[in-house]
Short mmCIF file of C-alpha atoms in Angstrom, two decimals:
data_model
loop_
_atom_site.label_atom_id
_atom_site.label_comp_id
_atom_site.label_asym_id
_atom_site.label_seq_id
_atom_site.Cartn_x
_atom_site.Cartn_y
_atom_site.Cartn_z
CA MET O 21 79.42 4.72 75.36
CA ASP O 22 78.13 3.32 78.68
CA ARG O 23 74.31 3.12 77.96
CA LEU O 24 73.42 2.83 81.64
CA THR O 25 75.29 5.84 82.86
CA GLY O 26 75.18 7.83 79.55
CA THR O 27 78.92 8.70 79.72
CA THR O 28 81.29 8.54 76.91
CA ALA O 29 84.34 8.01 79.18
CA GLY O 30 86.45 10.55 77.13
CA ARG O 31 85.83 8.86 73.76
CA ALA O 32 85.33 10.69 70.53
CA PRO O 33 81.59 10.70 69.38
CA ASP O 34 80.62 7.99 67.08
CA ARG O 35 80.20 9.47 63.50
CA SER O 36 79.86 6.25 61.52
CA TRP O 37 76.95 5.53 59.23
CA PRO O 38 75.76 1.91 58.89
CA ARG O 39 75.73 0.23 55.46
CA SER O 40 72.02 -0.48 55.73
CA LEU O 41 69.53 2.16 54.43
CA ALA O 42 67.40 1.06 57.31
CA ARG O 43 69.47 2.96 59.92
CA VAL O 44 69.99 6.64 60.02
CA PRO O 45 72.32 8.35 62.54
CA TYR O 46 70.77 11.09 64.67
CA TRP O 47 73.82 13.40 64.37
CA VAL O 48 72.82 14.10 60.76
CA PHE O 49 70.00 16.25 62.01
CA GLN O 50 72.15 18.07 64.68
CA ASP O 51 75.64 18.78 63.31
CA GLU O 52 76.26 22.39 62.27
CA ALA O 53 79.24 21.32 59.99
CA VAL O 54 77.00 18.81 58.22
CA TYR O 55 74.35 21.55 57.74
CA ARG O 56 76.80 23.98 56.25
CA ALA O 57 78.11 21.23 53.79
CA GLU O 58 74.52 20.62 52.67
CA GLN O 59 74.23 24.12 51.41
CA ASP O 60 77.25 23.59 48.98
CA ARG O 61 76.71 19.92 48.09
CA ILE O 62 72.97 19.77 47.76
CA PHE O 63 71.46 23.15 47.25
CA HIS O 64 74.34 24.67 45.31
CA GLY O 65 75.14 21.23 43.88
CA PRO O 66 73.87 19.25 40.87
CA HIS O 67 70.21 19.34 41.78
CA TRP O 68 67.04 21.02 40.43
CA SER O 69 65.44 23.06 43.25
CA TYR O 70 61.81 24.41 43.01
CA LEU O 71 61.71 28.22 42.82
CA CYS O 72 58.21 29.32 42.20
CA LEU O 73 55.17 28.94 39.99
CA GLU O 74 55.10 30.31 36.40
CA ALA O 75 51.62 31.66 37.31
CA GLU O 76 53.38 34.03 39.80
CA LEU O 77 55.15 35.49 36.74
CA ALA O 78 52.06 36.06 34.69
CA GLU O 79 53.32 39.11 32.67
CA PRO O 80 56.50 40.89 31.73
CA GLY O 81 58.24 42.65 34.73
CA ALA O 82 56.64 40.14 37.26
CA PHE O 83 59.12 38.88 39.81
CA CYS O 84 59.28 36.53 42.75
CA ALA O 85 61.86 36.48 45.51
CA THR O 86 62.67 32.94 46.68
CA PHE O 87 65.54 30.74 47.71
CA ILE O 88 67.78 27.86 46.89
CA GLY O 89 68.63 26.59 50.35
CA GLU O 90 69.55 29.70 52.35
CA GLN O 91 70.45 31.70 49.21
CA PRO O 92 68.14 34.35 48.09
CA VAL O 93 67.15 34.26 44.47
CA LEU O 94 65.03 36.48 42.19
CA VAL O 95 62.92 34.88 39.48
CA THR O 96 61.67 37.27 36.76
CA ARG O 97 59.80 37.43 33.49
CA ASP O 98 61.39 39.70 30.96
CA VAL O 99 59.80 41.58 28.04
CA ASP O 100 60.87 38.82 25.82
CA GLY O 101 58.48 36.54 27.63
CA GLU O 102 61.20 34.25 28.96
CA VAL O 103 61.83 33.40 32.69
CA TYR O 104 65.14 34.25 34.27
CA ALA O 105 66.64 33.63 37.71
CA PHE O 106 69.67 35.21 39.48
CA GLU O 107 70.94 35.75 43.02
CA ASN O 108 69.12 38.42 44.89
CA ARG O 109 72.42 39.94 45.87
CA CYS O 110 73.95 43.24 44.76
CA ALA O 111 77.42 42.62 43.14
CA HIS O 112 78.64 45.80 44.96
CA ARG O 113 78.37 45.09 48.64
CA GLY O 114 75.97 42.19 48.89
CA ALA O 115 72.64 43.92 49.82
CA LEU O 116 69.39 42.30 48.70
CA ILE O 117 68.39 43.65 45.26
CA ALA O 118 64.66 43.28 45.80
CA MET O 119 62.89 43.36 49.23
CA ALA O 120 59.48 42.41 48.34
CA ASP O 121 58.44 38.74 47.96
CA HIS O 122 56.42 39.40 44.74
CA GLY O 123 55.94 42.41 42.46
CA LYS O 124 56.30 44.04 39.17
CA ALA O 125 59.33 46.20 38.04
CA ARG O 126 61.02 47.51 34.98
CA ASP O 127 64.38 47.02 36.59
CA PHE O 128 65.86 46.68 40.09
CA THR O 129 67.94 49.32 41.89
CA CYS O 130 69.86 48.42 45.05
CA VAL O 131 68.72 50.69 47.91
CA TYR O 132 72.23 50.86 49.36
CA HIS O 133 74.25 52.59 46.55
CA ALA O 134 71.73 52.55 43.64
CA TRP O 135 73.37 49.84 41.42
CA THR O 136 70.83 49.04 38.79
CA TYR O 137 70.11 45.57 37.23
CA ASN O 138 67.78 44.59 34.34
CA LEU O 139 65.21 41.78 34.59
CA GLN O 140 67.82 39.30 33.44
CA GLY O 141 70.23 40.22 36.25
CA ASP O 142 72.66 42.22 34.15
CA LEU O 143 74.35 45.28 35.74
CA THR O 144 73.24 48.30 33.72
CA ALA O 145 74.19 51.31 35.73
CA VAL O 146 76.39 52.40 38.72
CA ALA O 147 75.40 55.55 40.53
CA PHE O 148 78.18 58.28 40.18
CA ALA O 149 80.33 55.88 38.16
CA GLU O 150 82.22 58.93 36.76
CA GLY O 151 82.44 60.65 40.09
CA VAL O 152 81.35 64.17 41.02
CA GLY O 153 83.12 67.20 39.43
CA GLY O 154 85.64 64.98 37.81
CA LYS O 155 86.74 63.43 41.03
CA GLY O 156 86.12 60.13 42.46
CA GLY O 157 84.15 57.50 40.57
CA MET O 158 84.87 53.99 39.22
CA PRO O 159 88.23 53.08 37.58
CA LYS O 160 88.39 53.72 33.75
CA ASP O 161 88.59 49.95 33.09
CA PHE O 162 85.40 49.14 35.12
CA CYS O 163 83.13 46.92 32.98
CA LEU O 164 79.47 46.63 33.81
CA ALA O 165 79.31 43.25 32.03
CA ASP O 166 81.92 41.77 34.42
CA HIS O 167 79.86 42.49 37.51
CA GLY O 168 76.55 41.02 38.57
CA PRO O 169 74.83 38.36 40.55
CA ARG O 170 75.25 34.70 39.64
CA LYS O 171 72.66 33.51 37.14
CA LEU O 172 70.84 30.18 37.48
CA ARG O 173 69.76 27.57 34.84
CA ILE O 174 65.97 27.46 34.55
CA ALA O 175 63.55 24.67 33.71
CA VAL O 176 59.84 24.88 33.59
CA VAL O 177 57.65 21.64 34.04
CA HIS O 178 53.81 22.11 33.88
CA GLY O 179 54.13 25.57 35.22
CA LEU O 180 56.61 24.68 37.98
CA VAL O 181 59.87 26.67 37.75
CA PHE O 182 62.96 24.90 38.84
CA GLY O 183 66.54 26.38 39.08
CA THR O 184 70.14 25.15 39.55
CA LEU O 185 73.53 26.74 39.91
CA SER O 186 75.19 23.70 38.33
CA ASN O 187 76.12 23.20 34.67
CA ASP O 188 76.83 19.61 35.39
CA LEU O 189 73.27 18.56 35.57
CA PRO O 190 70.94 16.75 33.16
CA ASP O 191 67.83 18.39 31.80
CA ILE O 192 64.83 18.42 34.27
CA GLU O 193 62.98 15.64 32.21
CA GLU O 194 66.01 13.27 32.75
CA TYR O 195 66.48 14.35 36.42
CA LEU O 196 62.71 13.60 37.17
CA GLY O 197 62.30 10.46 35.12
CA GLU O 198 59.18 9.30 33.33
CA GLU O 199 57.23 8.04 36.29
CA ILE O 200 57.54 11.22 38.29
CA LEU O 201 56.83 13.37 35.14
CA ASP O 202 53.67 11.43 34.46
CA ARG O 203 52.51 11.99 38.07
CA ILE O 204 53.14 15.71 37.84
CA ASP O 205 51.19 15.72 34.53
CA ARG O 206 48.35 13.86 36.16
CA VAL O 207 47.76 16.85 38.46
CA LEU O 208 48.97 19.80 36.49
CA GLY O 209 48.98 18.70 32.87
CA GLY O 210 46.88 20.60 30.35
CA ARG O 211 45.62 23.13 32.94
CA LYS O 212 46.86 26.60 33.84
CA PRO O 213 47.27 26.98 37.60
CA VAL O 214 45.94 29.96 39.56
CA VAL O 215 47.30 30.97 42.98
CA LEU O 216 44.50 30.88 45.55
CA GLY O 217 46.57 31.65 48.61
CA ARG O 218 49.86 31.23 50.49
CA PHE O 219 51.11 30.40 53.95
CA ALA O 220 54.72 30.39 55.35
CA GLN O 221 55.32 28.12 58.30
CA ARG O 222 58.36 27.76 60.51
CA LEU O 223 59.11 24.23 61.80
CA PRO O 224 61.27 23.70 64.95
CA ASN O 225 63.32 21.04 63.32
CA ASN O 226 65.89 20.01 60.77
CA TRP O 227 64.78 20.24 57.13
CA LYS O 228 65.44 16.52 56.53
CA LEU O 229 62.87 15.59 59.13
CA TYR O 230 60.22 17.20 57.03
CA ALA O 231 61.60 15.65 53.85
CA GLU O 232 61.23 12.28 55.58
CA ASN O 233 57.70 13.05 56.75
CA VAL O 234 56.25 13.75 53.29
CA ARG O 235 57.76 10.52 52.02
CA ASP O 236 56.39 8.54 55.03
CA SER O 237 53.08 6.91 53.94
CA TYR O 238 53.21 4.65 57.07
CA HIS O 239 52.52 7.50 59.46
CA ALA O 240 49.71 9.25 57.57
CA SER O 241 46.73 7.29 58.80
CA ILE O 242 48.17 6.82 62.33
CA LEU O 243 49.22 10.36 63.19
CA HIS O 244 46.40 12.10 61.35
CA LEU O 245 43.16 11.08 62.93
CA PHE O 246 41.19 13.23 60.45
CA PHE O 247 42.28 10.81 57.65
CA THR O 248 40.83 7.69 59.18
CA THR O 249 37.76 9.33 60.81
CA PHE O 250 36.50 10.58 57.57
CA GLY O 251 37.86 7.82 55.37
CA ILE O 252 40.20 9.92 53.23
CA ASN O 253 43.33 7.75 53.71
CA ARG O 254 43.88 4.31 55.25
CA LEU O 255 46.59 1.82 54.64
CA SER O 256 43.87 -0.70 53.70
CA GLN O 257 42.81 1.36 50.70
CA LYS O 258 44.18 0.76 47.16
CA GLY O 259 47.43 2.60 46.48
CA ALA O 260 51.12 2.32 46.00
CA ILE O 261 54.61 3.91 46.47
CA ILE O 262 56.71 4.97 43.52
CA VAL O 263 60.39 5.48 44.28
CA ASP O 264 62.61 6.71 41.36
CA GLU O 265 65.97 5.13 40.55
CA SER O 266 67.99 7.67 42.44
CA GLY O 267 65.61 7.28 45.50
CA GLY O 268 65.21 11.04 45.84
CA HIS O 269 61.84 11.49 44.12
CA HIS O 270 58.77 9.69 45.20
CA VAL O 271 54.96 9.33 44.81
CA SER O 272 52.49 8.03 47.36
CA TYR O 273 48.89 7.62 46.35
CA SER O 274 45.65 5.99 47.52
CA ALA O 275 42.29 5.54 45.90
CA ILE O 276 38.79 4.85 46.78
CA ASP O 277 38.07 1.05 46.83
CA ARG O 278 34.42 0.98 45.79
CA THR O 279 34.28 -2.76 46.48
CA ALA O 280 35.91 -2.74 50.00
CA THR O 281 34.03 -3.76 53.13
CA GLU O 282 34.65 -2.24 56.46
CA ALA O 283 38.26 -2.12 57.37
CA THR O 284 39.05 -3.66 60.77
CA GLU O 285 42.81 -3.47 60.66
CA TYR O 286 43.14 -0.35 62.72
CA ARG O 287 40.68 -1.59 65.40
CA GLU O 288 42.62 -4.88 65.62
CA GLN O 289 45.81 -2.94 66.05
CA LYS O 290 44.20 -0.87 68.69
CA ILE O 291 45.19 2.25 66.76
CA ARG O 292 43.01 5.26 67.00
CA SER O 293 41.14 5.26 63.66
CA GLU O 294 37.69 6.72 64.60
CA SER O 295 36.66 9.63 66.68
CA GLU O 296 33.46 11.16 67.98
CA TYR O 297 34.21 14.30 66.04
CA ARG O 298 31.96 15.24 63.10
CA LEU O 299 32.07 18.21 60.67
CA ALA O 300 29.65 21.07 61.36
CA ASP O 301 29.64 21.50 57.55
CA PRO O 302 30.13 18.09 55.84
CA SER O 303 30.22 19.74 52.43
CA LEU O 304 33.87 20.38 53.22
CA LEU O 305 34.61 16.84 51.92
CA GLU O 306 32.11 16.95 49.01
CA GLY O 307 34.30 17.22 45.95
CA PHE O 308 34.55 16.21 42.25
CA SER O 309 36.77 13.85 40.24
CA GLU O 310 39.85 15.85 39.69
CA VAL O 311 41.31 13.97 36.66
CA GLY O 312 38.86 11.15 36.04
CA ASP O 313 40.24 8.55 38.39
CA ASP O 314 39.51 7.47 42.00
CA VAL O 315 42.82 8.67 43.51
CA THR O 316 41.82 11.02 46.40
CA LEU O 317 45.44 11.43 47.70
CA GLN O 318 48.67 11.84 45.81
CA ILE O 319 51.82 13.20 47.54
CA LEU O 320 54.82 13.70 45.12
CA SER O 321 58.30 14.87 46.14
CA VAL O 322 61.25 16.00 44.12
CA TYR O 323 64.65 15.90 45.72
CA PRO O 324 65.82 18.01 47.63
CA GLY O 325 62.94 20.09 48.70
CA PHE O 326 59.74 20.11 46.59
CA VAL O 327 56.27 18.70 47.21
CA LEU O 328 53.18 18.61 45.04
CA GLN O 329 49.95 17.51 46.71
CA GLN O 330 46.51 16.48 45.77
CA ILE O 331 44.42 15.77 48.90
CA GLN O 332 40.84 15.44 47.66
CA ASN O 333 40.52 18.64 45.55
CA SER O 334 43.14 20.53 47.52
CA VAL O 335 46.07 21.08 45.28
CA ALA O 336 49.10 22.73 46.57
CA VAL O 337 52.92 22.95 46.22
CA ARG O 338 55.25 23.07 49.21
CA GLN O 339 58.90 24.38 49.39
CA ILE O 340 61.12 23.03 52.04
CA LEU O 341 63.91 25.59 53.02
CA PRO O 342 66.60 24.94 55.63
CA ARG O 343 67.22 27.73 58.03
CA GLY O 344 69.42 25.95 60.69
CA THR O 345 70.04 22.61 62.16
CA ASP O 346 66.71 22.81 63.99
CA ASP O 347 64.91 25.43 61.98
CA THR O 348 62.93 24.96 58.63
CA LEU O 349 60.88 27.41 56.58
CA LEU O 350 57.93 25.65 54.88
CA ASN O 351 56.14 27.63 52.03
CA TRP O 352 52.71 26.54 51.02
CA THR O 353 51.02 27.79 47.80
CA TYR O 354 47.39 26.71 47.15
CA LEU O 355 46.30 26.22 43.56
CA GLY O 356 43.16 26.31 41.47
CA PHE O 357 42.95 26.31 37.65
CA GLU O 358 41.69 28.76 35.11
CA SER O 359 39.29 26.13 33.90
CA ASP O 360 37.52 25.72 37.25
CA THR O 361 33.85 26.48 37.50
CA GLU O 362 32.72 28.77 40.31
CA GLU O 363 31.48 25.65 42.24
CA GLN O 364 34.82 23.81 41.76
CA ARG O 365 36.64 26.92 43.04
CA LEU O 366 34.49 26.98 46.13
CA VAL O 367 35.31 23.33 46.78
CA ARG O 368 38.99 24.10 46.63
CA MET O 369 38.67 27.01 48.96
CA LYS O 370 36.76 24.94 51.46
CA GLN O 371 39.33 22.04 51.26
CA SER O 372 42.27 24.38 51.56
CA ASN O 373 41.45 23.95 55.27
CA LEU O 374 42.73 20.35 55.16
CA VAL O 375 46.27 21.45 54.79
CA GLY O 376 48.68 24.08 55.91
CA PRO O 377 49.97 25.09 59.34
CA ALA O 378 46.52 24.67 61.01
CA GLY O 379 45.08 22.25 58.49
CA TYR O 380 42.77 19.51 59.74
CA VAL O 381 45.10 16.91 58.20
CA SER O 382 48.51 18.42 58.22
CA MET O 383 48.54 20.34 61.62
CA GLU O 384 50.27 17.36 63.31
CA ASP O 385 53.09 17.50 60.83
CA GLY O 386 54.03 20.90 62.07
CA GLY O 387 54.75 19.59 65.52
CA ILE O 388 55.99 16.01 65.01
CA GLY O 389 59.33 17.06 63.48
CA GLY O 390 59.88 19.19 66.64
CA PHE O 391 59.10 16.31 68.82
CA VAL O 392 61.80 14.18 67.09
CA GLN O 393 64.34 16.99 67.30
CA ARG O 394 63.72 17.36 71.05
CA GLY O 395 63.66 13.61 71.44
CA ILE O 396 67.06 12.92 69.84
CA ALA O 397 68.82 15.69 71.96
CA GLY O 398 71.74 13.88 73.65
CA ALA O 399 71.53 10.83 71.42
CA SER O 400 73.84 11.81 68.53
CA ASP O 401 75.43 8.37 68.75
CA GLU O 402 72.11 6.65 68.32
CA TYR O 403 70.14 5.72 65.08
CA ALA O 404 66.66 5.69 63.75
CA THR O 405 65.31 2.56 62.52
CA LEU O 406 63.59 2.34 59.03
CA GLN O 407 62.71 -1.39 58.64
CA MET O 408 59.13 -1.23 57.71
CA GLY O 409 58.71 -2.93 54.36
CA GLY O 410 62.27 -4.14 54.26
CA ASP O 411 65.58 -2.34 53.78
CA THR O 412 65.53 -1.29 50.18
CA ALA O 413 64.46 1.86 48.25
CA GLU O 414 62.17 0.32 45.76
CA SER O 415 58.61 1.03 44.55
CA SER O 416 55.89 -0.98 46.30
CA GLU O 417 52.31 -1.91 45.94
CA SER O 418 52.12 -1.55 49.79
CA ARG O 419 52.09 1.79 51.57
CA VAL O 420 52.96 -0.07 54.90
CA THR O 421 56.64 0.67 54.06
CA GLU O 422 59.37 3.21 54.60
CA ALA O 423 60.90 2.61 51.20
CA SER O 424 60.52 6.21 50.03
CA VAL O 425 62.10 7.38 53.21
CA ARG O 426 65.03 5.08 52.58
CA GLY O 427 65.13 6.42 49.06
CA PHE O 428 65.64 9.96 50.41
CA TRP O 429 68.68 8.78 52.37
CA LEU O 430 70.04 6.91 49.43
CA ALA O 431 69.96 10.22 47.48
CA TYR O 432 71.25 12.14 50.33
CA ARG O 433 74.21 9.99 50.85
CA GLU O 434 75.09 10.22 47.16
CA SER O 435 74.66 13.94 47.01
CA MET O 436 76.92 14.54 50.08
CA GLY O 437 79.62 12.57 48.48
CA TYR O 438 79.63 9.51 50.74
CA VAL O 439 81.10 6.56 48.98
CA PRO O 440 80.31 2.85 48.98
CA ASP O 441 83.88 1.59 49.62
CA ASP O 442 84.63 1.10 53.25
CA ASP O 443 88.29 1.90 52.66
CA ALA O 444 87.74 5.06 50.62
CA PRO O 445 88.33 8.36 52.29
CA LEU O 446 85.23 10.59 52.83
CA PRO O 447 85.07 14.15 51.85
CA GLU O 448 85.96 16.33 54.81
CA ILE O 449 82.89 17.71 56.62
CA GLY O 450 84.26 19.84 59.44
CA LYS O 451 85.11 17.81 62.61
CA HIS O 452 83.34 14.74 61.12
CA GLU O 453 86.00 14.24 58.40
CA ARG O 454 86.58 10.66 59.93
CA THR O 455 82.96 9.62 59.15
CA ARG O 456 82.82 6.60 56.87
CA VAL O 457 79.47 6.26 55.12
CA VAL O 458 78.54 3.56 52.69
CA ARG O 459 75.59 2.77 50.42
CA SER O 460 73.65 -0.43 50.39
#
């Protein structure tokens, strides 16, 4: 490519992927064929995807309509007390089985032709199966048990419901690993969550840009002025990054340093770290020790699309759902706990204003992915640079690093079938079948 004129002189676009984890090609956020392959290899592949909260299935008959990738899924609690999940797709002609996002039902009847399913996803009845007046109807050898939506494997971790369409996948505990399990336990262990509220947010960018964002501790106190103005999160505070062996899961946390003097790093870097803004109601930031430590911020992600947050006393889960190469649905669910006092519940409700589509902290994240998506238009042959903190995907005592973002790409390349041998053929992905991708 002629970088001065911007012309490609008739050459095929470059679809190579560098060996280093510190470089990511922009076409991976733009290509429709890659996006379609992700649905099969990641969301329908050997990964556990977050579905909903067990608290949303509090009693028999309760259901939640959710997704794995683009695929609609129903999660239910049957009268036996167990949780089940299956495609929200009628086995007859493909219509949605349930229309509501949440509800309670004894069974499900498709509105199109009245095929009926029980709470475990089994087909139990077909309208006019024997015809009318001895004419029409289903064939004699039609068997209800042979027809029905695909069923998912289910795993529940501290009230979080995960599902997968793959049988070739370890149990959820092995998938997550001890460090990630311990950090989930830190926030949710021994307590029963209660749903305080929900938001659904549409982001004008590829889903992977938001997956990067939640793993990027480097940006948090630079982009989010609220963090530094009110001392919630600064890179000079105590904290660390945890990246699991696969690279896909991560934890970033920071804690109050009660011995620290005034930090001057941001001022010296001439980075905006203070503002004239003050809170009309400072009690917004008055909280309580959540689990007996000084950690005021913990962001945890599970590959491919789950986030658990604790920011002060605001606890929430986020579900990242792809909707197109430049379109992402982000579901927020805010949590309290049955054990909360009235005063603690009020604190959580106030601090829910920190996050969400218009949150004091997270509002900028709703726009920054779109800025990137727009900025890389016409630059599919170029690369992002992820060199902060090195070029590996390893845990770090410093949060001035992009290690967990590199970890995401390590897991992504593995799940998309990219191989480490330069001479080995890549799996075909549409027109990019010539792409050769290697791991560090």
